[in-house]
Structure formats: structure tokens, C-alpha cells
Amino acid sequence: MIKLQLPISEAAIRELKMGDEVLISGLMVTARDAAHKYIHENWPDWLKPIMENSMIYHCGPVVKKHEDGSWSFVAAGPTTSIREEPYEAAVMEYYKVRAVIGKGGMGEKTLAGLAKSGGVYLHAIGGLAASLAKSVVKVKDVYMLEELGVPEAFWHIEVKEFPAVVTMDSHGGSLHKSIKAHSDEVAKKLIFG
Amino acid sequence: MFQYDERKLKDQLLELIRLAATDLPKDVVESIQAAHTDEPEGSAAKSVFGMILKNIELARAESTPICQDTGTNIYLVYIPEGVGMRKLTSLIKEATAEAVDKSYLRPNAVDSLTGKNSGNNIGEGQPFIHFEEWDNDFIEFKLMLKGGGCENVSTQYKLPDVGLGAGRDLDGVYKVIVDAVNQAQGLGCAPGILGIGIGGDRAASHLGAKTQLFRKMTDTNSNPDLAVLETKLKGDLNKLGVGPMGFGGNTTVMGVKMGSMHRLPASFFVSISYMCWAYRRHSMTLNIKGEVSYD
Ligand code: SF4
């Protein structure tokens, strides 16, 4: 297990290799479909301090609002990342984002972007909502809640020892590609004999 | 005439939703435990299954959702003759909205035209409720929560499929299922459970596939040919090595459940409903005395 503390430098991120297991602590922000679409149409400045040398988490949480107006995450597992493929490389480069966390991996465009701007793809465990919610120790703020709704809003959160696996690194390595290459071979044999 | 107390039933339905969202059924947990045992010490697969099992415990203990995607809420409701469907539908919707307030469910119903979330998990076609009349003198509500990640890798084939060399027979059915699971990789939060619908028109085929997912993990298909094929597919699909989350491993699917129905001479559909490991389903029966029992 490698411990990562946010904010994190490009150099530290470039040391990570496909297959590394990591535990992340610090401030990051959630963003999924509507949020990515919004960024791509507006490129807002207010996101810069939130995203620089930090991470984007593909997550649509279940949240709870407390009587004092504060929030907490009740469930906080990852959502499918590939839907952000058209946007992610550009977003990471523009805002100097060092990692995206999600599930299912991403495509060639993002893989190339990771190498270029210095980033990794971190795979969280899908469906670990209850446990991962425990790793979200604080909801610092929420942006565009009214416009985007709970699952799609930008939640600025502090995490502690959030577990993930590096499945795409900044050297062109992709665990998704190697697993697929193997299973393609097996499937071919099963189907065509 | 079957009668029930509406206020009470609404609360009983709320409890059904709570159970479905926060408590994974025993047969599913046992399958995950078996998968955990089957992975070598020190592998990523082993640690993933370990985390999954811990998460299941935690969700149950704290009554919080197992997965944040509380999915499409799919109800199969079996009613004695004369029980009104509209009233039951509105009670289910009422319980659904309350479950959102209690954070058992996420507001998950988005207007397809405007993109606006309804905020209470209710909308056109949400929750999905299918009624059938039966001869028993009690009502049964079966509920499954099916998330978007695994629904997105669910698919439908039309036989023959020339590219896969799949003809209009059980061998053809086998081939398209292998292809579907290989295409899905870890994306549906593997390991998956497959509900397979053979035949029907496109819509009936998909519904047939989903209905299969209400079976228990441990049951045996009453059709001997399908029973053999279910076992063979489970073994062969696990050779793909996709593993939990697609990190690689010995368990890619935990079960295959197949059903068939009549079709037109001109069409032969095979529908594959992929369910993720967070295989949330529970049922509730309501008898004439107003007593409920959950499974
Ligand atoms: S596929 Fe299942 S486990 Fe994965 S995020 Fe969706 S509902 Fe959760």
C-alpha cells in the first residue's frame, strides 16, 4: 500500500505504476456527467484552486443534510468513468488534475493525456459505498447543487485513507488492456473452438 | 375479497426497500464468500473480495446503502384476483419517496428531455412495477435494485450472429453469452450474475432475462437442458479471468440463470441482463390478516 497525500506533485504521480495499491488522504472533488459537461462548456476559474494538484472523483453520492446545515456522505462509491472520456484529458491538463478516481477505466485519449500532463487513473471498488463513505471524513463545500442535483453536483470533500488501485499510469500502462487481451484469447477459443 | 390497511402497508413497503438497499441476501453473500476463498493470498482479487465482504457487513449494521447507486427499483407484484393495481402503485411510490428522505435510496429519476432530477426517485416508469394475478390468497412483492453500471453492459443479440458463428440453437446462445461477458469486462462491477432471456420479442426477452434474476443463487433450472448449460457457462466464463472489478481473478461470474419463451418464426433474441455483485433483492408477502414476512 502506497500512501498519497493531497495536494500531490506531478513528480510523485509519475512514480506510480499500473497495479500499485494506494491509500489517498486530503481534499478532492467529485464530478460526473453533468459536471464534466458544464466544465467543458464554461471552463470556470473557481475550479482552479480546488482541482490543481488534486484529484477528481467520479462519484454520485447519497448525502445527508444535518440540522446545522452541514452535509455528510452516506454512500460514496465510484461510478463508471468511460462516460467522461470525451472531456477528461482536456480537463486534467487545463486544471492540472493529478488523478481521476472511478471505475471501469478509460480510453486511449485519456491514457495519452495521463502521459502528457502527468496523471494516473485510480480504480476504486464499485459498490463499496458504505465503507468508502467512512473514508470521506468531511464535506467541505458543495458547488452547483441547485443546478445539477445531488448526484451530479461538485462535492468538495476531505478523504482519509481512501483505497484504490492504479490501473492506468503515466507511462502508457493499462491493466484494463492487459486483462482484456487475455480474456479475448480465451473467449475466442470458447466461441470458435 | 383481499383487503389491507393502506397506512400499514406503506410502512411495510418502506421496510422492504430498506432491506433491499442495505442488506444483501444470504445466498449472495455466501457466493461472494466462496469467491473470496477461491482467490490466492496476496492477490488484488482477494483484497477486493475482502473489502466487499466488509462493506456488506457495515451497510447491514448501519442501515446504509450497500452501493450508492440504488438503481432502478424493479418490482414484480403478484396479486389475488380483485386487488387494485393503482392503489398498490401509489403506495409503492409513497414508500419510495420516503425511502429517499431516509437516505435508503438516492434520488435516481432523471427527466430524459430536460435532464432534471425529480428529487424523489419517482417519475415516468420509475419505479418499474410489473403486476401479475395469481391464485394464492396473499400478495407478494419482489424487489430488486439494479444499478446503472451493470445495466449499461446488459445487452441483446439476434440469432443467427454471423460474426460469432452463432446459430439459432443452444450452442448459438452459449456463444453470444461468452461474447457479452467478455465485452463487459469489469465494467458492470464484476463478478456478475447473468439473467438470460431466450426468445420473445425484444421487450419480452429483456423482461424475461430480468425475471430470471429473482431466482436464488442455489436453485436448479427445472429445464434439464438449461440446467446443464447454466453450469457449463458458469465454469467457462470463469476461465476468462476478468475477476472482481476487472482486476483479474478466478471469479468473473457467480451464477447464470436462464429462461426461455416462445418467439416468432422470424426472430430469435437472446437477452443478457448483467447484475453486479451488489445483487440486491428481497421479497415480502402480505397475507389476509395483514401480516408480512420478508425473504
Ligand atoms: S454496477 Fe452495481 S455495484 Fe457497481 S456501482 Fe452500479 S449498482 Fe453499484
Coordinates of C-alpha atoms and ligand atoms in Angstrom, one line a residue:
Chain A
M1 CA 0.0 0.0 0.0
I2 CA 1.4 3.4 -1.0
K3 CA 0.1 6.4 0.9
L4 CA -0.7 9.5 -1.1
Q5 CA -1.3 12.9 0.5
L6 CA -3.1 15.6 -1.5
P7 CA -2.2 18.1 -2.9
I8 CA 0.4 15.9 -4.8
S9 CA 3.1 16.8 -7.2
E10 CA 3.4 15.7 -10.8
A11 CA 6.7 14.0 -10.0
A12 CA 5.1 11.9 -7.2
I13 CA 2.3 10.9 -9.5
R14 CA 4.7 9.9 -12.2
E15 CA 6.4 7.4 -9.8
L16 CA 3.2 5.3 -9.7
K17 CA 2.9 2.2 -11.8
M18 CA 0.0 0.1 -13.0
G19 CA -1.1 -2.4 -10.3
D20 CA 0.0 -0.3 -7.3
E21 CA -2.5 -0.2 -4.4
V22 CA -2.8 3.2 -2.9
L23 CA -4.5 4.9 0.1
I24 CA -5.4 8.6 -0.5
S25 CA -5.8 11.3 2.0
G26 CA -6.6 15.0 1.6
L27 CA -9.0 17.3 -0.4
M28 CA -10.6 16.2 -3.7
V29 CA -13.7 17.0 -5.7
T30 CA -16.5 14.8 -7.1
A31 CA -17.6 15.4 -10.7
R32 CA -19.6 13.2 -13.0
D33 CA -21.6 13.6 -16.3
A34 CA -23.4 16.9 -15.9
A35 CA -20.4 18.4 -14.1
H36 CA -18.0 17.4 -16.9
K37 CA -20.4 18.8 -19.5
Y38 CA -20.6 22.0 -17.5
I39 CA -16.8 22.4 -17.2
H40 CA -16.4 21.7 -20.9
E41 CA -18.8 24.5 -21.8
N42 CA -17.7 27.1 -19.2
W43 CA -14.1 26.4 -18.0
P44 CA -14.8 28.2 -14.8
D45 CA -11.9 29.8 -12.8
W46 CA -13.4 28.9 -9.4
L47 CA -12.5 25.3 -10.0
K48 CA -8.8 26.1 -10.4
P49 CA -7.8 26.2 -6.7
I50 CA -10.0 23.1 -6.0
M51 CA -8.5 21.0 -8.7
E52 CA -4.9 21.9 -9.0
N53 CA -2.6 19.0 -8.0
S54 CA -5.7 17.3 -6.6
M55 CA -8.0 14.5 -7.9
I56 CA -11.4 14.3 -9.5
Y57 CA -13.7 11.5 -8.1
H58 CA -16.3 10.1 -10.4
C59 CA -19.0 9.6 -7.8
G60 CA -22.7 10.4 -7.3
P61 CA -23.1 10.1 -3.6
V62 CA -26.0 9.6 -1.3
V63 CA -25.8 12.5 1.2
K64 CA -27.4 13.6 4.4
K65 CA -28.0 17.2 5.4
H66 CA -27.7 17.8 9.2
E67 CA -29.7 20.3 11.2
D68 CA -26.8 22.8 11.4
G69 CA -26.7 22.9 7.5
S70 CA -23.6 20.7 7.2
W71 CA -23.5 17.6 5.0
S72 CA -22.1 14.1 5.2
F73 CA -21.7 11.3 2.7
V74 CA -23.9 8.2 3.4
A75 CA -22.8 6.3 0.4
A76 CA -19.8 7.2 -1.8
G77 CA -18.8 4.5 -4.3
P78 CA -17.4 5.2 -7.8
T79 CA -19.4 5.5 -10.9
T80 CA -18.4 4.4 -14.5
S81 CA -15.7 6.6 -15.8
I82 CA -15.7 6.0 -19.5
R83 CA -18.7 8.4 -20.0
E84 CA -16.2 11.2 -19.3
E85 CA -13.8 10.0 -22.0
P86 CA -14.5 12.9 -24.4
Y87 CA -13.7 15.5 -21.7
E88 CA -11.2 14.1 -19.2
A89 CA -7.8 14.6 -20.9
A90 CA -8.6 18.3 -21.6
V91 CA -9.9 18.9 -18.1
M92 CA -6.9 17.2 -16.4
E93 CA -4.5 19.2 -18.5
Y94 CA -6.3 22.6 -18.1
Y95 CA -6.7 22.3 -14.3
K96 CA -3.5 20.3 -13.6
V97 CA -5.5 17.5 -12.1
R98 CA -3.2 14.6 -11.0
A99 CA -5.6 11.7 -10.9
V100 CA -9.2 10.7 -11.6
I101 CA -10.7 8.1 -9.5
G102 CA -13.6 6.0 -10.8
K103 CA -14.4 2.6 -12.1
G104 CA -14.1 0.7 -15.3
G105 CA -11.0 2.5 -16.6
M106 CA -10.9 5.0 -19.5
G107 CA -9.8 5.0 -23.2
E108 CA -6.9 5.8 -25.3
K109 CA -7.5 9.6 -25.3
T110 CA -7.2 9.7 -21.5
L111 CA -4.3 7.3 -21.4
A112 CA -2.4 9.6 -23.8
G113 CA -3.4 12.6 -21.7
L114 CA -2.1 11.0 -18.5
A115 CA 1.3 10.6 -20.1
K116 CA 1.3 14.2 -21.4
S117 CA 0.1 16.1 -18.4
G118 CA 1.3 13.8 -15.6
G119 CA -1.6 11.9 -14.2
V120 CA -2.9 8.4 -13.3
Y121 CA -6.2 6.7 -13.3
L122 CA -7.2 5.2 -10.0
H123 CA -9.7 2.4 -9.8
A124 CA -11.9 2.4 -6.7
I125 CA -14.0 -0.6 -5.8
G126 CA -17.5 -0.3 -7.3
G127 CA -20.3 -0.7 -4.8
L128 CA -18.2 -0.1 -1.7
A129 CA -20.5 2.8 -0.8
A130 CA -20.8 2.2 2.9
S131 CA -17.1 1.7 3.5
L132 CA -16.0 4.5 1.2
A133 CA -18.4 6.9 2.9
K134 CA -16.4 6.3 6.0
S135 CA -13.3 7.4 4.2
V136 CA -15.0 10.7 3.4
V137 CA -14.3 12.4 6.7
K138 CA -15.6 15.8 5.8
V139 CA -17.8 17.6 3.2
K140 CA -16.0 20.9 2.9
D141 CA -18.4 22.5 0.4
V142 CA -20.8 21.8 -2.4
Y143 CA -21.0 23.7 -5.7
M144 CA -23.9 23.9 -8.2
L145 CA -26.2 21.7 -6.1
E146 CA -29.3 23.6 -7.2
E147 CA -28.5 23.3 -10.9
L148 CA -27.1 19.8 -11.1
G149 CA -28.8 17.9 -8.2
V150 CA -27.3 15.8 -5.5
P151 CA -25.6 13.0 -7.5
E152 CA -24.2 15.4 -10.1
A153 CA -23.1 18.4 -8.0
F154 CA -19.4 19.2 -7.3
W155 CA -18.8 18.0 -3.7
H156 CA -15.5 19.2 -2.3
I157 CA -14.6 16.5 0.2
E158 CA -11.8 15.5 2.5
V159 CA -10.9 11.8 2.4
K160 CA -8.7 9.7 4.7
E161 CA -7.0 6.5 3.5
F162 CA -9.3 6.1 0.6
P163 CA -8.4 2.7 -1.1
A164 CA -7.8 2.4 -4.9
V165 CA -5.7 0.6 -7.4
V166 CA -3.6 2.3 -10.2
T167 CA -4.9 0.8 -13.4
M168 CA -3.6 3.4 -15.8
D169 CA -0.3 5.1 -15.2
S170 CA 1.6 8.0 -16.8
H171 CA 3.9 5.6 -18.8
G172 CA 1.2 4.1 -21.1
G173 CA 0.5 1.1 -18.8
S174 CA -3.1 -0.1 -18.6
L175 CA -4.3 -3.0 -16.5
H176 CA -7.6 -2.9 -18.4
K177 CA -5.8 -3.5 -21.7
S178 CA -3.8 -6.5 -20.5
I179 CA -6.8 -8.2 -18.8
K180 CA -8.8 -7.7 -22.0
A181 CA -6.1 -9.1 -24.2
H182 CA -6.0 -12.3 -22.1
S183 CA -9.8 -12.7 -22.0
D184 CA -10.2 -12.0 -25.7
E185 CA -7.9 -15.0 -26.3
V186 CA -10.0 -17.3 -24.0
A187 CA -13.3 -16.1 -25.5
K188 CA -12.1 -16.8 -29.0
K189 CA -11.3 -20.4 -28.0
L190 CA -14.6 -20.9 -26.3
I191 CA -16.6 -19.4 -29.2
F192 CA -14.7 -20.7 -32.2
G193 CA -13.2 -23.9 -30.6
Chain B
M1 CA -62.1 -10.1 -1.2
F2 CA -58.5 -9.3 -0.1
Q3 CA -58.2 -6.2 2.0
Y4 CA -55.3 -4.5 3.7
D5 CA -54.5 -1.5 5.8
E6 CA -53.0 1.1 3.5
R7 CA -51.0 3.1 6.1
K8 CA -49.5 -0.1 7.4
L9 CA -48.7 -1.5 4.0
K10 CA -46.9 1.7 3.1
D11 CA -44.6 1.3 6.2
Q12 CA -44.1 -2.4 5.4
L13 CA -43.1 -1.5 1.8
L14 CA -40.6 1.1 3.2
E15 CA -39.1 -1.8 5.3
L16 CA -38.8 -3.9 2.1
I17 CA -36.9 -1.0 0.4
R18 CA -34.7 -0.6 3.4
L19 CA -33.8 -4.3 3.4
A20 CA -33.2 -4.3 -0.4
A21 CA -30.9 -1.3 -0.3
T22 CA -28.9 -2.2 2.9
D23 CA -28.9 -5.9 3.4
L24 CA -27.5 -8.3 0.8
P25 CA -29.4 -11.6 0.7
K26 CA -27.8 -14.6 2.3
D27 CA -27.4 -16.7 -0.8
V28 CA -25.5 -13.8 -2.5
V29 CA -23.2 -13.3 0.5
E30 CA -22.3 -17.0 0.5
S31 CA -21.4 -16.8 -3.2
I32 CA -19.1 -13.9 -2.5
Q33 CA -17.5 -15.7 0.5
A34 CA -16.8 -18.7 -1.8
A35 CA -15.2 -16.4 -4.4
H36 CA -13.1 -14.8 -1.7
T37 CA -11.9 -18.2 -0.5
D38 CA -11.1 -19.2 -4.1
E39 CA -8.5 -16.4 -4.7
P40 CA -4.9 -16.7 -3.8
E41 CA -3.4 -14.9 -0.8
G42 CA -1.9 -11.6 -1.6
S43 CA -3.8 -11.1 -4.9
A44 CA -5.7 -7.9 -5.7
A45 CA -8.8 -10.1 -6.3
K46 CA -8.6 -11.5 -2.7
S47 CA -8.3 -8.0 -1.2
V48 CA -11.2 -6.7 -3.3
F49 CA -13.5 -9.6 -2.1
G50 CA -12.3 -8.9 1.4
M51 CA -13.3 -5.2 1.1
I52 CA -16.7 -6.2 -0.5
L53 CA -17.5 -8.5 2.4
K54 CA -16.6 -5.8 5.0
N55 CA -18.7 -3.3 3.2
I56 CA -21.7 -5.7 3.2
E57 CA -21.4 -6.1 7.0
L58 CA -21.1 -2.4 7.5
A59 CA -24.1 -1.5 5.4
R60 CA -26.2 -4.0 7.2
A61 CA -25.0 -2.9 10.7
E62 CA -25.6 0.8 9.9
S63 CA -28.6 0.5 7.7
T64 CA -27.0 2.5 4.9
P65 CA -27.0 1.7 1.2
I66 CA -24.6 -1.1 0.1
C67 CA -23.9 0.8 -3.1
Q68 CA -24.5 4.5 -3.7
D69 CA -26.3 3.6 -7.0
T70 CA -29.6 2.4 -5.6
G71 CA -30.6 1.7 -9.1
T72 CA -33.8 1.1 -11.0
N73 CA -36.2 -0.2 -8.4
I74 CA -37.8 -3.2 -10.2
Y75 CA -41.0 -4.7 -8.6
L76 CA -42.7 -7.9 -9.5
V77 CA -46.0 -7.9 -7.7
Y78 CA -48.3 -10.9 -7.5
I79 CA -51.9 -10.2 -6.5
P80 CA -55.0 -12.3 -5.9
E81 CA -58.0 -11.5 -8.1
G82 CA -59.7 -8.2 -7.4
V83 CA -56.7 -6.4 -5.8
G84 CA -56.4 -2.9 -7.3
M85 CA -53.1 -2.1 -9.0
R86 CA -53.4 1.6 -9.0
K87 CA -53.6 1.8 -5.2
L88 CA -50.6 -0.5 -4.8
T89 CA -48.7 1.6 -7.3
S90 CA -49.3 4.8 -5.4
L91 CA -48.3 3.1 -2.1
I92 CA -45.1 1.9 -3.6
K93 CA -44.4 5.4 -4.8
E94 CA -45.1 6.9 -1.5
A95 CA -42.8 4.4 0.3
T96 CA -40.1 5.2 -2.4
A97 CA -40.2 8.9 -1.7
E98 CA -40.0 8.3 2.0
A99 CA -37.0 6.0 1.4
V100 CA -35.2 8.8 -0.3
D101 CA -35.9 11.1 2.7
K102 CA -34.4 8.4 4.9
S103 CA -31.3 8.1 2.6
Y104 CA -32.1 4.4 1.9
L105 CA -32.4 5.4 -1.8
R106 CA -30.7 8.0 -3.9
P107 CA -32.9 10.3 -6.0
N108 CA -32.3 8.5 -9.2
A109 CA -35.0 9.5 -11.6
V110 CA -33.8 12.0 -14.3
D111 CA -36.1 13.6 -16.9
S112 CA -34.7 12.4 -20.2
L113 CA -35.7 15.5 -22.0
T114 CA -34.7 18.2 -19.6
G115 CA -32.0 16.4 -17.6
K116 CA -33.7 17.4 -14.3
N117 CA -33.7 15.0 -11.4
S118 CA -37.2 14.6 -9.9
G119 CA -35.6 14.6 -6.5
N120 CA -37.7 11.8 -5.0
N121 CA -36.8 8.8 -7.3
I122 CA -40.2 8.9 -8.8
G123 CA -41.0 9.6 -12.5
E124 CA -42.3 8.2 -15.7
G125 CA -41.6 4.5 -15.5
Q126 CA -39.8 4.9 -12.1
P127 CA -40.0 2.7 -10.1
F128 CA -40.7 -0.1 -12.6
I129 CA -43.7 -2.2 -11.4
H130 CA -44.9 -5.3 -13.1
F131 CA -48.1 -6.9 -11.9
E132 CA -49.4 -10.5 -12.3
E133 CA -52.5 -12.0 -10.9
W134 CA -52.3 -15.4 -9.2
D135 CA -54.4 -18.0 -7.4
N136 CA -52.8 -17.6 -4.0
D137 CA -54.7 -15.6 -1.3
F138 CA -51.7 -13.4 -0.4
I139 CA -49.8 -10.6 -2.1
E140 CA -46.1 -11.0 -2.9
F141 CA -43.8 -8.0 -3.6
K142 CA -40.4 -8.9 -5.1
L143 CA -38.0 -6.0 -5.3
M144 CA -34.6 -5.8 -7.0
L145 CA -32.4 -2.7 -7.1
K146 CA -30.4 -2.8 -10.3
G147 CA -27.7 -0.2 -10.8
G148 CA -26.7 1.7 -13.9
G149 CA -23.2 0.3 -14.3
C150 CA -24.4 -3.3 -14.8
E151 CA -27.5 -2.3 -16.7
N152 CA -25.2 -0.5 -19.2
V153 CA -23.4 -3.7 -20.0
S154 CA -26.6 -5.7 -20.3
T155 CA -27.3 -6.4 -24.0
Q156 CA -29.4 -8.3 -26.6
Y157 CA -28.3 -10.4 -29.5
K158 CA -30.3 -11.5 -32.5
L159 CA -29.5 -15.0 -33.8
P160 CA -28.0 -16.0 -36.1
D161 CA -25.0 -13.9 -35.4
V162 CA -22.6 -14.4 -38.3
G163 CA -19.6 -12.7 -36.8
L164 CA -19.7 -15.1 -33.8
G165 CA -20.8 -18.1 -35.8
A166 CA -23.8 -18.4 -33.6
G167 CA -26.8 -20.2 -35.0
R168 CA -30.4 -20.5 -33.8
D169 CA -29.8 -23.1 -31.1
L170 CA -28.4 -23.5 -27.6
D171 CA -24.9 -23.5 -28.9
G172 CA -25.6 -20.1 -30.5
V173 CA -27.0 -18.9 -27.2
Y174 CA -23.8 -20.1 -25.5
K175 CA -21.6 -18.2 -27.9
V176 CA -23.3 -14.8 -27.6
I177 CA -23.3 -15.0 -23.8
V178 CA -19.5 -15.7 -23.8
D179 CA -19.1 -12.7 -26.1
A180 CA -21.3 -10.5 -23.9
V181 CA -19.3 -11.3 -20.7
N182 CA -16.0 -10.7 -22.5
Q183 CA -17.2 -7.4 -23.8
A184 CA -18.5 -6.4 -20.3
Q185 CA -15.1 -7.0 -18.6
G186 CA -15.2 -5.5 -15.1
L187 CA -17.5 -2.6 -16.1
G188 CA -20.6 -4.0 -14.5
C189 CA -18.9 -4.3 -11.2
A190 CA -17.9 -7.9 -11.7
P191 CA -18.3 -10.6 -10.6
G192 CA -21.7 -10.6 -12.2
I193 CA -24.8 -12.8 -12.1
L194 CA -26.4 -13.3 -15.5
G195 CA -30.2 -13.4 -16.2
I196 CA -30.7 -14.8 -19.7
G197 CA -34.0 -14.5 -21.7
I198 CA -34.2 -16.7 -24.8
G199 CA -36.9 -15.9 -27.3
G200 CA -39.9 -13.5 -27.0
D201 CA -40.0 -10.1 -28.8
R202 CA -37.3 -7.6 -27.9
A203 CA -39.2 -6.3 -24.8
A204 CA -40.4 -9.6 -23.5
S205 CA -36.9 -11.0 -23.9
H206 CA -35.3 -8.4 -21.7
L207 CA -38.1 -8.7 -19.1
G208 CA -37.6 -12.5 -19.2
A209 CA -33.9 -12.0 -18.5
K210 CA -34.5 -9.7 -15.6
T211 CA -37.2 -12.0 -14.1
Q212 CA -34.5 -14.8 -14.0
L213 CA -32.6 -12.6 -11.6
F214 CA -35.2 -13.1 -9.0
R215 CA -34.2 -16.8 -8.7
K216 CA -32.0 -17.9 -5.8
M217 CA -28.3 -18.5 -6.5
T218 CA -28.5 -22.1 -5.3
D219 CA -31.6 -23.3 -7.2
T220 CA -31.5 -25.6 -10.2
N221 CA -33.3 -24.8 -13.5
S222 CA -36.4 -27.0 -14.0
N223 CA -35.5 -27.4 -17.6
P224 CA -32.7 -30.1 -17.8
D225 CA -31.1 -28.6 -20.9
L226 CA -30.9 -25.2 -19.4
A227 CA -29.7 -26.6 -16.1
V228 CA -26.7 -28.2 -17.9
L229 CA -26.0 -25.0 -19.9
E230 CA -26.1 -22.8 -16.8
T231 CA -23.4 -24.9 -15.1
K232 CA -21.3 -25.1 -18.2
L233 CA -21.4 -21.4 -18.8
K234 CA -20.5 -20.6 -15.2
G235 CA -17.4 -22.7 -15.4
D236 CA -16.3 -21.5 -18.9
L237 CA -17.0 -17.8 -18.2
N238 CA -14.7 -18.0 -15.1
K239 CA -11.9 -19.0 -17.4
L240 CA -12.0 -15.5 -18.9
G241 CA -10.0 -14.3 -15.9
V242 CA -11.7 -10.9 -15.7
G243 CA -12.1 -11.2 -11.9
P244 CA -13.6 -8.7 -9.5
M245 CA -13.8 -5.2 -10.9
G246 CA -11.8 -6.4 -13.9
F247 CA -8.5 -6.6 -11.9
G248 CA -8.1 -10.3 -12.9
G249 CA -9.1 -13.3 -10.9
N250 CA -10.9 -16.7 -10.7
T251 CA -14.4 -15.5 -10.4
T252 CA -15.9 -13.5 -13.3
V253 CA -19.5 -14.6 -12.8
M254 CA -21.1 -16.1 -9.7
G255 CA -24.2 -17.5 -11.5
V256 CA -26.1 -17.9 -14.7
K257 CA -29.9 -18.1 -14.7
M258 CA -31.7 -18.9 -18.0
G259 CA -35.3 -18.9 -19.1
S260 CA -37.0 -19.3 -22.5
M261 CA -40.3 -18.3 -24.1
H262 CA -41.9 -18.7 -27.4
R263 CA -40.8 -16.5 -30.3
L264 CA -41.9 -15.6 -33.8
P265 CA -40.5 -17.9 -36.5
A266 CA -38.7 -14.9 -37.9
S267 CA -36.8 -13.7 -34.8
F268 CA -34.6 -15.3 -32.1
F269 CA -33.5 -12.9 -29.4
V270 CA -31.1 -13.6 -26.6
S271 CA -31.1 -11.0 -23.8
I272 CA -28.4 -10.8 -21.2
S273 CA -29.2 -8.9 -18.0
Y274 CA -26.0 -8.4 -16.2
M275 CA -26.3 -7.9 -12.4
C276 CA -23.4 -6.7 -10.4
W277 CA -22.1 -8.3 -7.2
A278 CA -24.3 -5.8 -5.3
Y279 CA -27.2 -8.1 -6.1
R280 CA -29.9 -6.5 -4.0
R281 CA -33.2 -8.3 -4.0
H282 CA -35.7 -9.1 -1.3
S283 CA -39.3 -10.1 -1.2
M284 CA -42.3 -9.5 1.1
T285 CA -45.5 -11.4 1.4
L286 CA -48.7 -9.9 2.8
N287 CA -51.4 -12.2 4.0
I288 CA -55.1 -11.7 4.5
K289 CA -54.5 -10.9 8.2
G290 CA -52.2 -8.0 7.3
E291 CA -49.1 -10.0 8.5
V292 CA -46.0 -9.7 6.4
S293 CA -42.9 -11.8 6.1
Y294 CA -39.7 -10.9 4.4
D295 CA -37.2 -13.0 2.5
Ligands
SF4_1 S1 -22.8 -1.8 -11.0 FE1 -23.7 -2.3 -9.1 S2 -22.1 -2.3 -7.5 FE2 -21.4 -1.2 -9.4 S3 -21.9 0.9 -9.0 FE3 -23.6 0.1 -10.1 S4 -25.1 -0.6 -8.6 FE4 -23.1 -0.3 -7.6

